[in-house]
CSV table of C-alpha atoms and ligand atoms in Angstrom, one decimal:
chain,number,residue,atom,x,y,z
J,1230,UNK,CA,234.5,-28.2,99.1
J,1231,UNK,CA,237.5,-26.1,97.7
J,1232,UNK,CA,240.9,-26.1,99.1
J,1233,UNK,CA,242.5,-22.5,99.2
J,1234,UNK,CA,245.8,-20.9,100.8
J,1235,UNK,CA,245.2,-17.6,102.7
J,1236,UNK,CA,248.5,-15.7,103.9
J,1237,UNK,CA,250.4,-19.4,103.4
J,1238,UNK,CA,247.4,-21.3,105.3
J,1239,UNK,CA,245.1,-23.9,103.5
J,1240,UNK,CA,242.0,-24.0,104.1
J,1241,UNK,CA,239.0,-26.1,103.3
J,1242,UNK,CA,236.2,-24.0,102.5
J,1243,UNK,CA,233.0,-24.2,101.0
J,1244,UNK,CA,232.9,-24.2,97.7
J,1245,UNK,CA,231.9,-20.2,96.4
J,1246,UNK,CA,231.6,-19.3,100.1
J,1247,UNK,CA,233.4,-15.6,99.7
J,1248,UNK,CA,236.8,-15.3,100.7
J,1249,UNK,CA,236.5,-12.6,103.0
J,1250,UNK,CA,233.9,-15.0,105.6
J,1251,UNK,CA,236.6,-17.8,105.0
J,1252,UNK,CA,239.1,-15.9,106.3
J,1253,UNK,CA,237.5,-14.6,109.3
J,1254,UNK,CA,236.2,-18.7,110.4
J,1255,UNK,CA,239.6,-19.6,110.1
J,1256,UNK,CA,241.1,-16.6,112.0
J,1257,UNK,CA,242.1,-14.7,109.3
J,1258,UNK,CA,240.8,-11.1,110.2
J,1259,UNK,CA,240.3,-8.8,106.8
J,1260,UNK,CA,239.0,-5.3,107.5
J,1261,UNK,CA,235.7,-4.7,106.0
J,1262,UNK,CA,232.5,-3.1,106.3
J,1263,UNK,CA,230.2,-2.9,103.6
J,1264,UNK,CA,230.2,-6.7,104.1
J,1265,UNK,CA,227.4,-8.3,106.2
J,1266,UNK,CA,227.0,-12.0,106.1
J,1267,UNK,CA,223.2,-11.8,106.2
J,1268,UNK,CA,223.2,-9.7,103.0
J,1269,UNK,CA,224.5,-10.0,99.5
J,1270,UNK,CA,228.3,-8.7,98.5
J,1271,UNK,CA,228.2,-5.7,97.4
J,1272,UNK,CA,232.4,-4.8,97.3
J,1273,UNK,CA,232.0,-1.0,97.8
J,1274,UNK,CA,234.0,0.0,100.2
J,1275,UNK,CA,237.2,-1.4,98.9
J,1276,UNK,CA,238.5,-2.3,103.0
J,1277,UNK,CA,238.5,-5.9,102.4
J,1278,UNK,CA,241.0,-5.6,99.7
J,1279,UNK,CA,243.5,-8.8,99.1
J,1280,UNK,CA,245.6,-9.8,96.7
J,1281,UNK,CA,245.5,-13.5,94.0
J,1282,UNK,CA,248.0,-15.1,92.9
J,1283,UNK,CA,248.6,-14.9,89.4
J,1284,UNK,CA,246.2,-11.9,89.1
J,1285,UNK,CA,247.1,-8.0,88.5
J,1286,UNK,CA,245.9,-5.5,91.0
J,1287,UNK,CA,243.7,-6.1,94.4
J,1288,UNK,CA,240.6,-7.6,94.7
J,1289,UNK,CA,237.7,-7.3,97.1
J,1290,UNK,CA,237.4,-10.2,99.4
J,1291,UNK,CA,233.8,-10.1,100.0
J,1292,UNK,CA,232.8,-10.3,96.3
J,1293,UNK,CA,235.6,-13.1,95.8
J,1294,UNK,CA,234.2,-17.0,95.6
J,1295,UNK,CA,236.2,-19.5,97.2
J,1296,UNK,CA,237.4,-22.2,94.2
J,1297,UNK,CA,239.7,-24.6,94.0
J,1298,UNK,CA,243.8,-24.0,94.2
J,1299,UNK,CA,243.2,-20.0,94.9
J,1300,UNK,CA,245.8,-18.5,96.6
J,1301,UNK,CA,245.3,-15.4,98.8
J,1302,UNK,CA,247.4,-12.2,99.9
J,1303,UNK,CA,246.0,-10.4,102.6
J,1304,UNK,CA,248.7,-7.9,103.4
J,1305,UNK,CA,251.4,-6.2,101.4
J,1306,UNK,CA,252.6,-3.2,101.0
J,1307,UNK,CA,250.2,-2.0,98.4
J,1308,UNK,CA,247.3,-3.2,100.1
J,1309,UNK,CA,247.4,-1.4,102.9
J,1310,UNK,CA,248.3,2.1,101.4
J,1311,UNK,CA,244.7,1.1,98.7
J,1312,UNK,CA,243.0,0.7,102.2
J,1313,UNK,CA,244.6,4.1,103.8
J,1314,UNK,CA,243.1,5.6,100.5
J,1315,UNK,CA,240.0,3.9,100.5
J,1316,UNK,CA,239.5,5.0,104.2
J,1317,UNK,CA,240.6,8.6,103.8
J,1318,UNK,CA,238.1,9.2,101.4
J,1319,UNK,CA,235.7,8.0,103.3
J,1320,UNK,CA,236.9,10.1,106.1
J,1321,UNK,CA,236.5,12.9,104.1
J,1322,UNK,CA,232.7,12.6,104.2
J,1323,UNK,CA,232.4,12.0,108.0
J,1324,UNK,CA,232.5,14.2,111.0
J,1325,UNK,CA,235.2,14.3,113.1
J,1326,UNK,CA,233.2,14.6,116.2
J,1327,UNK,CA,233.9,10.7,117.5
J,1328,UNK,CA,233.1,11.3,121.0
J,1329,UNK,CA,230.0,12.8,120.6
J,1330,UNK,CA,228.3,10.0,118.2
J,1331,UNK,CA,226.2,7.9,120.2
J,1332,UNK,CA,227.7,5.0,118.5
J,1333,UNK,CA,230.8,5.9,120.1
J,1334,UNK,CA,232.9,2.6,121.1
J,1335,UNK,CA,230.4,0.6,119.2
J,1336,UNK,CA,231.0,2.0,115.6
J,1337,UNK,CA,232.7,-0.3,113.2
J,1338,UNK,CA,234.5,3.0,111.3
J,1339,UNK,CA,236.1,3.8,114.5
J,1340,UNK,CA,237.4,0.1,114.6
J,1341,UNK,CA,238.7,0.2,111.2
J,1342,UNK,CA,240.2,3.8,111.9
J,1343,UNK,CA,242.1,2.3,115.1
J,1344,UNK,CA,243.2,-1.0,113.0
J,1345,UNK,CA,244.3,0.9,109.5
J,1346,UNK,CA,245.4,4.0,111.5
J,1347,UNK,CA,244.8,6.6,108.5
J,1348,UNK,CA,246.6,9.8,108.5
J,1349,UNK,CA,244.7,12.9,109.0
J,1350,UNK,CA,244.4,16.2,106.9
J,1351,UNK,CA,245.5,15.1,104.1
J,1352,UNK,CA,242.4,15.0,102.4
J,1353,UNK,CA,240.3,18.3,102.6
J,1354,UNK,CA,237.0,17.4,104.7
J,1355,UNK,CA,233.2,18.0,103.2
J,1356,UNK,CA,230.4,18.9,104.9
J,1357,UNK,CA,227.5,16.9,103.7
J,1358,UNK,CA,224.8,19.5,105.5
J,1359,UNK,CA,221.9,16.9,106.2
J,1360,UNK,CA,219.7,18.1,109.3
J,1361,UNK,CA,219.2,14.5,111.5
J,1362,UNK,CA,216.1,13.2,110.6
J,1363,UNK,CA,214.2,12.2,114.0
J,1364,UNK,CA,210.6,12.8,113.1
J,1365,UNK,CA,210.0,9.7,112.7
J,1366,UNK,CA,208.8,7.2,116.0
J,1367,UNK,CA,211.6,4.5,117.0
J,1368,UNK,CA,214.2,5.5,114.1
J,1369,UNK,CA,216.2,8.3,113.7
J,1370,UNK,CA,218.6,9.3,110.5
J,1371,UNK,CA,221.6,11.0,110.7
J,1372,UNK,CA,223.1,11.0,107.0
J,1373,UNK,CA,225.4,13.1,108.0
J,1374,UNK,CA,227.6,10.0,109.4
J,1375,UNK,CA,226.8,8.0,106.3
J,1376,UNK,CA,229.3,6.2,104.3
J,1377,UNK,CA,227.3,4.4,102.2
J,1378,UNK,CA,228.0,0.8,102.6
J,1379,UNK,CA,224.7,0.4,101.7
J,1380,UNK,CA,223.8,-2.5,104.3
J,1381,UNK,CA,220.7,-0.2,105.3
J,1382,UNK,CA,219.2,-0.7,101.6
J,1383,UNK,CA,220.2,-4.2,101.4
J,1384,UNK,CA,218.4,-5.1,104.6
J,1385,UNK,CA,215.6,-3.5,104.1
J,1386,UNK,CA,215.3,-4.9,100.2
J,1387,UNK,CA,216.8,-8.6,101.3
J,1388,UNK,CA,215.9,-9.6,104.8
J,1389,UNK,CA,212.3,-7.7,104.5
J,1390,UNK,CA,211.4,-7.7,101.2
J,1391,UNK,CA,210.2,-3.8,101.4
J,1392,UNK,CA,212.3,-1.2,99.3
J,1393,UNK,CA,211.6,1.7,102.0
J,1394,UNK,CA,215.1,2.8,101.8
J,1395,UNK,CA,216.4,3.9,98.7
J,1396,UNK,CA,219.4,6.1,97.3
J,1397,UNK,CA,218.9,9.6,96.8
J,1398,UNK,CA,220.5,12.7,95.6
J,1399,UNK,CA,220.7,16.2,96.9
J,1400,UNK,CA,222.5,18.5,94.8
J,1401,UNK,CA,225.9,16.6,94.3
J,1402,UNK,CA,225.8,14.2,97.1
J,1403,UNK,CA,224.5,10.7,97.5
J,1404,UNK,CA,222.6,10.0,101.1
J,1405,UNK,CA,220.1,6.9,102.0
J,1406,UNK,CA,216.5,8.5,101.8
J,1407,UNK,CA,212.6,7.7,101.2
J,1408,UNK,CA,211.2,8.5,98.0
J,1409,UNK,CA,210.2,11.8,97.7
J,1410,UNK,CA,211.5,12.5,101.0
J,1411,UNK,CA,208.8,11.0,103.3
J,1412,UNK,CA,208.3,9.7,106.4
J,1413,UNK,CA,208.9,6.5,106.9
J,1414,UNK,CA,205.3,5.5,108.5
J,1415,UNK,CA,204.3,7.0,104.9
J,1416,UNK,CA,206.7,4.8,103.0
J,1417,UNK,CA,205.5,1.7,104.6
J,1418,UNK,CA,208.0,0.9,106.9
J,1419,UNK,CA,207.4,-2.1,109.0
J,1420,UNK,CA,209.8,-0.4,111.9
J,1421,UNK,CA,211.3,-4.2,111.9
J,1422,UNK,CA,215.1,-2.3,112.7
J,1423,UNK,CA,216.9,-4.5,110.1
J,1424,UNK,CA,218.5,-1.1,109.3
J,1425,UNK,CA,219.3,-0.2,112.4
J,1426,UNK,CA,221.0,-3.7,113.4
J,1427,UNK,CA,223.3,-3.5,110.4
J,1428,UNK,CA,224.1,0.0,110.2
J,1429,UNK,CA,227.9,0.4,111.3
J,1430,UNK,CA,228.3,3.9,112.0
J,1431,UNK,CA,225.7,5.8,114.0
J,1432,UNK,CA,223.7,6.8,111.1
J,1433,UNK,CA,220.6,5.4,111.6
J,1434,UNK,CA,220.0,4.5,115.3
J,1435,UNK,CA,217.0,3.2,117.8
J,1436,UNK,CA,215.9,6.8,119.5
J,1437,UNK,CA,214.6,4.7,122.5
J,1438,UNK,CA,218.0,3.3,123.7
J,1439,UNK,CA,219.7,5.2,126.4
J,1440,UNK,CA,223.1,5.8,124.1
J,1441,UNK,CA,224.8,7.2,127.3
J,1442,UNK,CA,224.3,3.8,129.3
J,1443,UNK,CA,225.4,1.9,126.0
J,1444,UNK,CA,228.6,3.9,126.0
J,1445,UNK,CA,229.2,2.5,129.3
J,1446,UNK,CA,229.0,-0.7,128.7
J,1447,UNK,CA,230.9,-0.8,125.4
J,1448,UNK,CA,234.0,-1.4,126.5
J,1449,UNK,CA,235.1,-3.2,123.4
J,1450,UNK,CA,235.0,-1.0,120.4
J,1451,UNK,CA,235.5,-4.2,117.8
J,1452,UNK,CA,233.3,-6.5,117.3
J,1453,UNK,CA,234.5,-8.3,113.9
J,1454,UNK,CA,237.5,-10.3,115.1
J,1455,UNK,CA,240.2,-8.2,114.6
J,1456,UNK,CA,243.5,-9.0,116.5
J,1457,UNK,CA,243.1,-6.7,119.0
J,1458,UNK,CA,239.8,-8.2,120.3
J,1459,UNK,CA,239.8,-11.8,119.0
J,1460,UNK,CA,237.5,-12.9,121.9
J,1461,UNK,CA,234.4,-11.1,121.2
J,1462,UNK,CA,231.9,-12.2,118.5
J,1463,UNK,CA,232.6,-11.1,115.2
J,1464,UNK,CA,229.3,-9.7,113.9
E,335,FES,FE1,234.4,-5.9,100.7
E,335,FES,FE2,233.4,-3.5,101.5
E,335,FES,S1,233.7,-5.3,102.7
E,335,FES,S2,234.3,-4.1,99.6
């Protein structure tokens, strides 16, 4: 076990355990979303920012191990105006059209949006162009809403063991693809929905679930333990 201090609270942790899952067992909510405790760190989107003592800079939580005497920041004023960048420019590649995503109210973007409240237009907006994929049975793709946090790839590559997912490039922009463009039934997909379960935006989605009566019921936008909803599970 380590002993750490998070925001003036010590903790004992497991030792290595990242600091970003410390913090949200003991309470301690740290924005993030490229993190997902069933897959490895990969520290790209730069939310779960914080800050160590005796270091320069910010640090990703989710790729920090928990050791012995470290001593945690997780707000400043620095901190959050990283985030606001870091979330801006994410913005940037994502359509505005909230209400109209079938994910809406159950979309971990529009949680982190409400919690880091990021100021609009000041980035000029790109239109990625992807046409939603939904020839395929079960899943469909809309890269369009991608932000690559890259959970989709991870899940399929870690919790499956199948690399059907896979980075691609069409002229300038990066988007989660097959190889060679294919569908998945081509690319051996097993249709297990790992990527569907992790993906946080409405990206890739189950076509069989009535969205509309999911909408409904999702009356709690957060589910990842931030303070506006700390009674609702956090993943
Ligand atoms: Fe840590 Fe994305 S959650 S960098």
């Amino acid at each position: 076990m380590a002993v750490i201090t998070i925001d003036g609270k010590k903790l004992e942790v497991p030792d290595h355990k990242n600091v970003l899952e410390c913090a949200l067992d003991a309470g301690i909510y740290i924005p993030h979303l490229c993190h997902h405790k069933d897959l490895s760190p990969l520290g790209s989107c730069r939310m779960c920012i914080v800050e160590v003592e005796g270091q320069e800079g910010v640090t990703t939580s989710c790729t920090l191990k928990a050791e012995d005497g470290l001593k945690i920041t997780t707000k400043s004023p620095e901190i959050d105006r990283l985030r606001m960048l870091a979330l801006e420019l994410l913005l940037a590649g994502h359509p505005e059209d909230c209400s109209t995503c079938p994910k809406y109210g159950n979309c971990e973007l529009q949680t982190l949006i409400q919690y880091i409240g990021p100021k609009t237009g000041r980035l000029k907006m790109r239109t990625k162009g992807f046409k939603p994929n939904d020839q395929n049975p079960i899943i469909l793709h809309d890269m369009n809403r991608c932000v690559l946090c890259g959970r989709c790839v991870r899940a399929c590559n870690e919790l499956r063991g199948v690399k059907v997912l896979q980075y691609q490039k069409k002229d300038m922009e990066t988007y989660v693809g097959t190889l060679h463009n294919k569908l998945l039934k081509d690319v051996d997909c097993r249709f297990c929905q790992a990527c569907v379960e992790v993906c946080p935006t409405g990206t890739i989605r189950d076509k069989l679930i009535n969205t509309e009566a999911k909408k409904e019921e999702a009356v709690v936008p957060c589910r990842h333990a931030c303070p506006a909803h700390t009674d609702v599970p956090r993943y």
